[in-house]
Coordinates of C-alpha atoms in Angstrom, one line a residue:
X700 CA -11.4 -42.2 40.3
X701 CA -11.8 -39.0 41.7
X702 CA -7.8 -38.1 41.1
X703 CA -8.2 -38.4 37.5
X704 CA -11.5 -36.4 37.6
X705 CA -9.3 -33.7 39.0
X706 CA -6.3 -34.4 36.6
X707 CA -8.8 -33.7 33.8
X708 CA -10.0 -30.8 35.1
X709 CA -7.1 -28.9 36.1
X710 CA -5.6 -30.1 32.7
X711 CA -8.9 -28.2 31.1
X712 CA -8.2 -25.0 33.1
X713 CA -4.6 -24.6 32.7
X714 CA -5.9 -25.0 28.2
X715 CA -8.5 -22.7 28.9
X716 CA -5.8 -20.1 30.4
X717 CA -3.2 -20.5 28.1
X718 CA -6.0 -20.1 24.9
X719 CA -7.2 -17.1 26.4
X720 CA -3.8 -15.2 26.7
X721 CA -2.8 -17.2 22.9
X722 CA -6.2 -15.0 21.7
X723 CA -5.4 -12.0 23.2
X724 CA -1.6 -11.9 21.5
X725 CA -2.9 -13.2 18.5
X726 CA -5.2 -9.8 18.8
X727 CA -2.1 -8.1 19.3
X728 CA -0.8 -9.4 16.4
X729 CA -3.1 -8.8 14.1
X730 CA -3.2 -5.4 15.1
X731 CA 0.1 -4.7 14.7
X732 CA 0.0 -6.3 11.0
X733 CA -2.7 -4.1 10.1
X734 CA -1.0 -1.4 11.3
X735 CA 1.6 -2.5 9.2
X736 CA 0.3 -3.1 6.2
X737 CA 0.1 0.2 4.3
X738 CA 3.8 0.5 4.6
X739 CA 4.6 -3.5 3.4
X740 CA 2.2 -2.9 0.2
X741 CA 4.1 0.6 -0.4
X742 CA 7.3 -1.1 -0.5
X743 CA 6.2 -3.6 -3.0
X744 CA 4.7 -1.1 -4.7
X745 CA 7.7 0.6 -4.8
X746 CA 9.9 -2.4 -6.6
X747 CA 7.2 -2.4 -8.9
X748 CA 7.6 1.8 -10.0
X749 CA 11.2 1.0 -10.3
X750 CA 10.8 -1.7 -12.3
X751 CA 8.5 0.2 -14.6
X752 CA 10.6 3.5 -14.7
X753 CA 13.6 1.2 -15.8
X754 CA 11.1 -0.4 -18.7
X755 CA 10.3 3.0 -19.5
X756 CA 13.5 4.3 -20.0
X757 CA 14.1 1.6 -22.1
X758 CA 11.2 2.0 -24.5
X759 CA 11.9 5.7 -24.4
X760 CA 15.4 5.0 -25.8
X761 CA 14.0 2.1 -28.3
X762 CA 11.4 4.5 -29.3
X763 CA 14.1 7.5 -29.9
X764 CA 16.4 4.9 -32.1
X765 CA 13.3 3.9 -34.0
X766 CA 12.1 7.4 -34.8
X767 CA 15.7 8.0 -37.0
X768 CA 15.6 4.9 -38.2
X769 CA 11.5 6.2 -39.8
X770 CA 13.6 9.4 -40.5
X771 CA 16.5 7.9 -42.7
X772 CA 14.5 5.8 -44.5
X773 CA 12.2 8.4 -45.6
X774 CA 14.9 10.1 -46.7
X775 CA 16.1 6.9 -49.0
X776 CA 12.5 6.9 -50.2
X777 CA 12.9 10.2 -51.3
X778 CA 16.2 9.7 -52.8
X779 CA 15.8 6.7 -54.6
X780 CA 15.6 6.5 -58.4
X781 CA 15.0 3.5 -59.4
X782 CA 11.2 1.3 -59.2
X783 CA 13.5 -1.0 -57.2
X784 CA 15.3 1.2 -54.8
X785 CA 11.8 2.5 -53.7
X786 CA 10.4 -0.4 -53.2
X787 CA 13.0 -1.9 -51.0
X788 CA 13.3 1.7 -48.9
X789 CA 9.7 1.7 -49.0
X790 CA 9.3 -2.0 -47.3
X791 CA 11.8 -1.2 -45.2
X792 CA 10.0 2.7 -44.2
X793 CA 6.8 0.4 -43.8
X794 CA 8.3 -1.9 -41.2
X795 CA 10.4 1.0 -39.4
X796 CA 6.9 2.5 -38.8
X797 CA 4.9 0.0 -37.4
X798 CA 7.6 -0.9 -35.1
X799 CA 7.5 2.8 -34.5
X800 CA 3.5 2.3 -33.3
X801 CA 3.9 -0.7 -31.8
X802 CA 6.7 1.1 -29.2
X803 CA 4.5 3.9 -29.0
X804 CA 1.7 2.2 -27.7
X805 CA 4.0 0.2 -25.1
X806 CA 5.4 3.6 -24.4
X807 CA 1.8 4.6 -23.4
X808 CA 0.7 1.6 -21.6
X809 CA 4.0 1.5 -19.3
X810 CA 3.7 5.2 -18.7
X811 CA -0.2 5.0 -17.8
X812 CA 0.5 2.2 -15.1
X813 CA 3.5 4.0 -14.0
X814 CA 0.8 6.6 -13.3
X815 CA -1.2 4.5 -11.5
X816 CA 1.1 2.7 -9.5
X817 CA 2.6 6.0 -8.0
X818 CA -1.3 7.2 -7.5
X819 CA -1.5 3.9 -5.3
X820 CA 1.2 4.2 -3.8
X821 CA 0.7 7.9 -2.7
X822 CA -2.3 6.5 -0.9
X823 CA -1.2 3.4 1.1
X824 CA 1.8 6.1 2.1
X825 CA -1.0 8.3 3.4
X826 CA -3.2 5.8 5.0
X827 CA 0.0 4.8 6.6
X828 CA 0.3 8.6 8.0
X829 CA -3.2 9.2 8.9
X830 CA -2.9 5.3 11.0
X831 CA -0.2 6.4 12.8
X832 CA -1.7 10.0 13.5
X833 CA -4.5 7.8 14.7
X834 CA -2.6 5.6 17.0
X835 CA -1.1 8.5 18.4
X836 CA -4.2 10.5 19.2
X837 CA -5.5 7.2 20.5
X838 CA -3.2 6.6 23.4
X839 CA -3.2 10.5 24.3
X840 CA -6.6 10.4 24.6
X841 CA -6.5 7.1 26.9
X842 CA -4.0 8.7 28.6
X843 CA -5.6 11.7 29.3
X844 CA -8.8 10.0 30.4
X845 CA -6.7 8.3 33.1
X846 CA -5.0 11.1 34.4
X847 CA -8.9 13.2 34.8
X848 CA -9.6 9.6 36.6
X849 CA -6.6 10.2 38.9
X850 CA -7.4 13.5 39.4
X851 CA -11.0 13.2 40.8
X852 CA -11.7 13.6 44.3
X853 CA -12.6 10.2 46.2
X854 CA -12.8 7.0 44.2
X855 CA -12.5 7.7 40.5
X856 CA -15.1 7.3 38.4
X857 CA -14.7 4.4 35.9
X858 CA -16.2 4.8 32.6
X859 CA -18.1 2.9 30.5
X860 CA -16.2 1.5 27.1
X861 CA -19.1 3.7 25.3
X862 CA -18.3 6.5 27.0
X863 CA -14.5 6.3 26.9
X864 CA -14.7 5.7 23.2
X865 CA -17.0 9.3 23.0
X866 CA -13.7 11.4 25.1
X867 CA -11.4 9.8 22.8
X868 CA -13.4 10.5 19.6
X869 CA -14.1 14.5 21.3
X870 CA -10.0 14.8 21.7
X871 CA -9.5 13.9 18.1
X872 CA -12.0 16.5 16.8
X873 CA -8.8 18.6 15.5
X874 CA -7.3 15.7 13.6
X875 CA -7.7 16.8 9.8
X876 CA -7.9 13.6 7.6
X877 CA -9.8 15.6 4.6
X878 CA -5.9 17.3 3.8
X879 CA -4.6 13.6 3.3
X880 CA -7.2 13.0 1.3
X881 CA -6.8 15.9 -0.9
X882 CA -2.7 14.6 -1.4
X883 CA -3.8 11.3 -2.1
X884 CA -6.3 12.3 -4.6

């Protein structure tokens, strides 16, 4: 009885082990995907500008056509003699120009979220910047902490996490976040 008492609880240990490192690379992991993340949602943002400057273009030249299309009919309006003749080139100028608005306004509405979409983009590309500018300041600090550690006379001092997290946020007094903003904006 007392063997499988033991099976059991070595079995327990060697889960409890193995969970403890699986939660500290899953918190490896998800750090590094949040890291990450600015840059994957500029990318897709970035298939979807392209898609909409292509849809622009096209409405731009649809919108070009239609706008000599308005023209020549006018100018059948104008020339026509005959009740009939105006009629016809009037139906025709009357569905020339609402084709006209209707392109327009798509025009607009592709070229607004166009707008937007590079505005959003422009962001996640400088939270991207301003994350890695943190990283970086991140480990020098940590780095630099260790080596005043090093350096002290006798045992070195540890320090608390607060107090650690106080150097770091000290040595990244010069790290200027308010120009990103000011780009983004």
């Amino acid at each position: 009885m007392s063997r499988k008492k033991l099976t059991k609880r070595s079995k327990r240990q060697k889960s409890n082990k193995s969970n403890k490192s699986n939660k500290t690379v899953s918190v490896q992991k998800m750090e590094k995907e949040f890291l990450q993340t600015p840059s994957k949602l500029a990318a897709q943002l970035d298939k979807q500008v392209h898609a909409n400057k292509k849809k622009q273009n096209k409405l731009a030249k649809a919108v070009s056509k239609i706008n000599v299309k308005v023209n020549k009919t006018n100018a059948k309006v104008d020339s026509a003699s005959g009740k009939m003749q105006v009629k016809a080139a009037s139906k025709k100028r009357d569905a020339a120009v609402k084709m006209q608005t209707v392109l327009n306004n798509e025009l607009q509405t592709v070229t607004n979220a166009l707008d937007d979409l590079q505005a959003t983009q422009a962001k996640f590309r400088a939270l991207q910047k301003c994350l890695n500018q943190f990283n970086a300041d991140w480990t020098k600090a940590s780095k630099t902490t260790k080596v005043k550690a090093k350096a002290g006379k006798g045992r070195p001092k540890k320090l608390a996490p607060v107090e650690q997290m106080h150097q770091a946020e000290a040595s990244m007094d010069h790290v200027a976040i308010d120009e990103v903003t000011e780009l983004a904006s």
